[in-house]
Amino acid sequence: MGKRLISQNRGRGTPTYRAPSHKYKADLRHPRVDENTSLQGEVIDIEHDPARSAPIAKVAFENGEELFLLASEGVAVGNIIECGDDAEVKPGNIVPIGNVPEGFFICNIESKPNDGGKFVRSSGVYATVVTHEPTRTAVSMPSGNIKWLNPDGQKKVLHEFKEGKKIRTHHRDMIILPEMIGIAIEVHNGKEFVNVELQPEMIGHRFGEFAPTRSRVNHGSAGVGATRSSKFVPLK
């Protein structure tokens, strides 16, 4: 006797395959802040939301509004969260992506201004600000792809890249851009991190080209009358 396909069971709409949306705590969004101003709030609780893998923080803002925000690394009860154009660029704050220095780790990035955040929202993931242009900002996504975004879009600062500290990455397919020249990074080759100093002649190449996964074997010269493929020649 045949059995129902999983797609048929899903289409039936039983609780097994239905999202428990009645348990979701909040539709996360960034607070609305007037241009060239900032808004402060205090973290009053850290909670788990069945809708996502990352924890969420309940923040009471000075204007009387209470919102749930994604809790980035280091955020704890009692911390002060600041958001807006004039907010300080530090872990946990929400600022326009155009104000973030190159090398910072960020999360919950807006695709368009005031959309509440669309990218890099899962637990444990982050993106890196690569470079700025007058009308756009380049961000290295967790997949290794470079995405150009509106510099007025907001995001949450995860971590500050300290001067003198190397960036570690597993993204071997990331293309080296001119703005990266002079930065010391460590690229993972499958076994360990390999130190790479980015030079001008590396522009356009990928990180993985300078962190080989295996050592090259140099064979000696073949003997007189011998060939490399002689063992594959059928005997007469």
Tab-separated table of C-alpha atoms in Angstrom:
chain	number	residue	atom	x	y	z
A	1	MET	CA	0.000	0.000	0.000
A	2	GLY	CA	1.345	3.385	-0.925
A	3	LYS	CA	2.068	6.217	1.491
A	4	ARG	CA	1.413	9.911	1.334
A	5	LEU	CA	4.235	12.121	0.108
A	6	ILE	CA	5.594	14.659	2.570
A	7	SER	CA	4.415	17.453	0.270
A	8	GLN	CA	0.888	16.045	0.533
A	9	ASN	CA	1.072	16.001	4.325
A	10	ARG	CA	2.351	19.568	4.365
A	11	GLY	CA	-0.501	20.686	2.167
A	12	ARG	CA	-3.049	19.181	4.516
A	13	GLY	CA	-2.056	21.829	7.073
A	14	THR	CA	-1.802	19.717	10.231
A	15	PRO	CA	-0.064	21.174	13.331
A	16	THR	CA	3.038	19.071	12.588
A	17	TYR	CA	3.896	21.233	9.581
A	18	ARG	CA	2.352	24.511	10.696
A	19	ALA	CA	4.515	27.309	12.111
A	20	PRO	CA	3.589	28.053	15.761
A	21	SER	CA	3.005	31.727	15.001
A	22	HIS	CA	0.674	32.048	17.996
A	23	LYS	CA	3.776	31.603	20.190
A	24	TYR	CA	5.849	34.320	18.505
A	25	LYS	CA	6.606	37.161	20.918
A	26	ALA	CA	7.278	40.109	18.628
A	27	ASP	CA	7.818	41.315	15.084
A	28	LEU	CA	11.297	42.767	15.496
A	29	ARG	CA	12.006	46.210	14.067
A	30	HIS	CA	14.340	49.117	14.661
A	31	PRO	CA	12.896	52.094	16.587
A	32	ARG	CA	11.968	55.132	14.501
A	33	VAL	CA	14.331	58.033	15.209
A	34	ASP	CA	14.319	61.563	13.780
A	35	GLU	CA	17.153	62.489	11.434
A	36	ASN	CA	20.398	63.738	13.033
A	37	THR	CA	19.242	62.669	16.507
A	38	SER	CA	19.625	59.615	18.723
A	39	LEU	CA	17.432	57.673	21.131
A	40	GLN	CA	18.556	55.777	24.228
A	41	GLY	CA	16.980	52.814	25.969
A	42	GLU	CA	17.795	50.339	28.733
A	43	VAL	CA	17.791	46.567	28.323
A	44	ILE	CA	15.306	45.267	30.903
A	45	ASP	CA	15.144	41.597	29.904
A	46	ILE	CA	16.680	38.925	27.643
A	47	GLU	CA	14.158	36.376	26.335
A	48	HIS	CA	13.861	33.441	23.948
A	49	ASP	CA	11.531	33.731	20.972
A	50	PRO	CA	10.261	30.521	19.284
A	51	ALA	CA	10.305	32.424	15.996
A	52	ARG	CA	14.112	32.569	15.814
A	53	SER	CA	17.348	31.025	17.038
A	54	ALA	CA	18.864	34.254	18.384
A	55	PRO	CA	17.852	35.676	21.789
A	56	ILE	CA	15.888	38.918	21.889
A	57	ALA	CA	16.265	41.870	24.237
A	58	LYS	CA	13.375	43.858	25.672
A	59	VAL	CA	14.395	47.530	25.639
A	60	ALA	CA	12.613	50.428	27.374
A	61	PHE	CA	13.364	53.657	25.491
A	62	GLU	CA	13.381	57.148	26.956
A	63	ASN	CA	10.308	58.118	24.903
A	64	GLY	CA	8.235	55.541	26.819
A	65	GLU	CA	8.226	52.928	24.056
A	66	GLU	CA	9.188	49.304	24.748
A	67	LEU	CA	10.500	47.190	21.869
A	68	PHE	CA	12.038	43.780	21.335
A	69	LEU	CA	15.386	43.873	19.501
A	70	LEU	CA	17.829	41.178	18.465
A	71	ALA	CA	20.361	40.745	21.275
A	72	SER	CA	23.844	40.927	19.778
A	73	GLU	CA	26.998	39.606	21.422
A	74	GLY	CA	27.733	41.237	24.782
A	75	VAL	CA	24.270	42.721	25.362
A	76	ALA	CA	23.035	42.173	28.946
A	77	VAL	CA	20.283	43.394	31.259
A	78	GLY	CA	21.039	46.942	32.385
A	79	ASN	CA	22.971	47.917	29.250
A	80	ILE	CA	22.147	51.188	27.510
A	81	ILE	CA	21.246	50.843	23.826
A	82	GLU	CA	21.543	53.898	21.589
A	83	CYS	CA	20.149	54.224	18.076
A	84	GLY	CA	20.070	56.934	15.435
A	85	ASP	CA	22.380	59.035	13.271
A	86	ASP	CA	24.219	60.494	16.276
A	87	ALA	CA	24.561	57.194	18.166
A	88	GLU	CA	28.032	56.043	19.138
A	89	VAL	CA	29.413	53.196	17.021
A	90	LYS	CA	29.891	50.433	19.593
A	91	PRO	CA	28.628	46.854	20.112
A	92	GLY	CA	24.861	46.703	20.676
A	93	ASN	CA	24.009	50.130	19.237
A	94	ILE	CA	21.914	50.685	16.097
A	95	VAL	CA	23.381	53.174	13.606
A	96	PRO	CA	23.272	53.873	9.837
A	97	ILE	CA	25.586	51.507	8.036
A	98	GLY	CA	27.324	54.455	6.371
A	99	ASN	CA	28.624	55.549	9.798
A	100	VAL	CA	30.293	52.220	10.574
A	101	PRO	CA	34.084	52.093	10.072
A	102	GLU	CA	35.559	49.412	7.849
A	103	GLY	CA	36.317	46.152	9.623
A	104	PHE	CA	33.401	46.216	12.083
A	105	PHE	CA	31.210	43.137	12.524
A	106	ILE	CA	27.480	43.860	12.179
A	107	CYS	CA	24.117	42.051	12.179
A	108	ASN	CA	20.391	42.643	11.508
A	109	ILE	CA	21.066	44.761	8.420
A	110	GLU	CA	18.333	46.651	6.590
A	111	SER	CA	17.863	46.014	2.884
A	112	LYS	CA	16.124	49.389	2.542
A	113	PRO	CA	15.957	52.248	5.058
A	114	ASN	CA	13.346	51.637	7.791
A	115	ASP	CA	12.480	48.058	6.783
A	116	GLY	CA	13.433	46.794	10.265
A	117	GLY	CA	16.314	44.541	9.235
A	118	LYS	CA	16.363	41.720	6.677
A	119	PHE	CA	19.887	40.263	6.608
A	120	VAL	CA	22.159	38.467	9.120
A	121	ARG	CA	19.577	37.801	11.831
A	122	SER	CA	20.354	34.202	12.834
A	123	SER	CA	22.233	33.271	15.981
A	124	GLY	CA	26.022	33.313	15.669
A	125	VAL	CA	26.304	34.959	12.232
A	126	TYR	CA	27.744	38.340	11.314
A	127	ALA	CA	28.703	40.465	8.321
A	128	THR	CA	31.758	42.685	7.902
A	129	VAL	CA	31.843	46.259	6.593
A	130	VAL	CA	34.362	46.247	3.730
A	131	THR	CA	34.361	49.741	2.211
A	132	HIS	CA	32.303	52.894	1.702
A	133	GLU	CA	31.413	54.919	-1.388
A	134	PRO	CA	29.395	58.170	-1.517
A	135	THR	CA	26.152	56.384	-2.431
A	136	ARG	CA	26.668	52.812	-1.201
A	137	THR	CA	28.484	50.582	1.287
A	138	ALA	CA	30.069	47.182	0.609
A	139	VAL	CA	29.377	44.458	3.175
A	140	SER	CA	30.837	40.950	3.244
A	141	MET	CA	27.935	38.620	4.032
A	142	PRO	CA	28.236	35.331	5.982
A	143	SER	CA	28.169	33.488	2.632
A	144	GLY	CA	31.289	35.357	1.514
A	145	ASN	CA	29.432	37.403	-1.110
A	146	ILE	CA	29.914	41.161	-1.259
A	147	LYS	CA	26.597	43.041	-1.079
A	148	TRP	CA	26.291	46.775	-1.778
A	149	LEU	CA	23.756	48.478	0.481
A	150	ASN	CA	22.229	51.899	1.046
A	151	PRO	CA	24.513	53.738	3.534
A	152	ASP	CA	21.440	55.197	5.289
A	153	GLY	CA	20.155	51.739	6.257
A	154	GLN	CA	20.530	50.802	9.923
A	155	LYS	CA	22.230	47.812	11.513
A	156	LYS	CA	23.392	46.631	14.902
A	157	VAL	CA	27.109	46.745	15.738
A	158	LEU	CA	28.401	43.344	16.840
A	159	HIS	CA	32.111	43.777	17.357
A	160	GLU	CA	34.809	46.364	16.837
A	161	PHE	CA	37.857	45.332	14.811
A	162	LYS	CA	40.811	46.321	16.974
A	163	GLU	CA	43.842	47.888	15.318
A	164	GLY	CA	46.684	45.397	14.968
A	165	LYS	CA	44.405	42.355	15.292
A	166	LYS	CA	44.156	40.088	12.261
A	167	ILE	CA	40.825	39.160	10.689
A	168	ARG	CA	40.159	35.424	10.578
A	169	THR	CA	37.982	34.102	7.787
A	170	HIS	CA	36.817	30.804	6.290
A	171	HIS	CA	35.563	32.549	3.115
A	172	ARG	CA	38.174	31.351	0.642
A	173	ASP	CA	36.122	32.478	-2.375
A	174	MET	CA	35.973	36.143	-1.309
A	175	ILE	CA	37.508	38.489	-3.910
A	176	ILE	CA	40.246	40.877	-2.760
A	177	LEU	CA	39.227	44.521	-3.304
A	178	PRO	CA	41.531	47.575	-3.561
A	179	GLU	CA	40.257	48.863	-0.206
A	180	MET	CA	41.584	45.727	1.532
A	181	ILE	CA	45.229	46.320	0.614
A	182	GLY	CA	47.512	46.520	3.641
A	183	ILE	CA	45.218	44.486	5.916
A	184	ALA	CA	46.635	41.357	7.584
A	185	ILE	CA	44.211	38.436	7.586
A	186	GLU	CA	44.255	34.739	8.415
A	187	VAL	CA	42.585	32.459	5.851
A	188	HIS	CA	41.581	28.916	6.807
A	189	ASN	CA	42.893	26.249	4.426
A	190	GLY	CA	40.870	23.374	5.848
A	191	LYS	CA	43.350	22.510	8.604
A	192	GLU	CA	44.648	25.762	10.052
A	193	PHE	CA	44.666	29.541	9.581
A	194	VAL	CA	47.326	30.851	7.184
A	195	ASN	CA	48.698	34.384	7.543
A	196	VAL	CA	48.134	36.495	4.414
A	197	GLU	CA	49.325	40.096	3.961
A	198	LEU	CA	47.204	41.680	1.211
A	199	GLN	CA	49.343	43.305	-1.495
A	200	PRO	CA	48.346	45.403	-4.563
A	201	GLU	CA	49.132	42.547	-6.973
A	202	MET	CA	46.511	40.389	-5.201
A	203	ILE	CA	43.581	42.602	-6.273
A	204	GLY	CA	40.943	40.576	-8.111
A	205	HIS	CA	42.183	37.241	-6.774
A	206	ARG	CA	40.451	35.123	-4.147
A	207	PHE	CA	41.630	34.545	-0.591
A	208	GLY	CA	41.885	30.808	-1.192
A	209	GLU	CA	44.626	31.266	-3.794
A	210	PHE	CA	47.018	32.371	-1.042
A	211	ALA	CA	46.077	29.657	1.479
A	212	PRO	CA	46.671	26.364	-0.374
A	213	THR	CA	44.949	23.288	0.971
A	214	ARG	CA	47.852	20.959	0.163
A	215	SER	CA	51.583	21.118	-0.548
A	216	ARG	CA	52.861	20.710	-4.080
A	217	VAL	CA	54.868	17.531	-4.704
A	218	ASN	CA	57.905	17.915	-7.003
A	219	HIS	CA	58.734	14.644	-8.783
A	220	GLY	CA	62.247	13.809	-9.886
A	221	SER	CA	63.151	13.469	-13.551
A	222	ALA	CA	62.194	10.212	-15.253
A	223	GLY	CA	64.873	7.568	-15.852
A	224	VAL	CA	66.299	6.721	-19.271
A	225	GLY	CA	63.685	5.017	-21.385
A	226	ALA	CA	60.995	5.443	-18.726
A	227	THR	CA	57.837	7.539	-18.835
A	228	ARG	CA	55.428	8.682	-16.188
A	229	SER	CA	52.640	6.617	-17.688
A	230	SER	CA	54.661	3.506	-18.483
A	231	LYS	CA	52.908	1.469	-15.812
A	232	PHE	CA	49.622	1.979	-17.636
A	233	VAL	CA	50.924	0.648	-20.981
A	234	PRO	CA	49.493	-2.831	-21.619
A	235	LEU	CA	52.028	-5.636	-21.949
A	236	LYS	CA	52.438	-7.253	-25.328
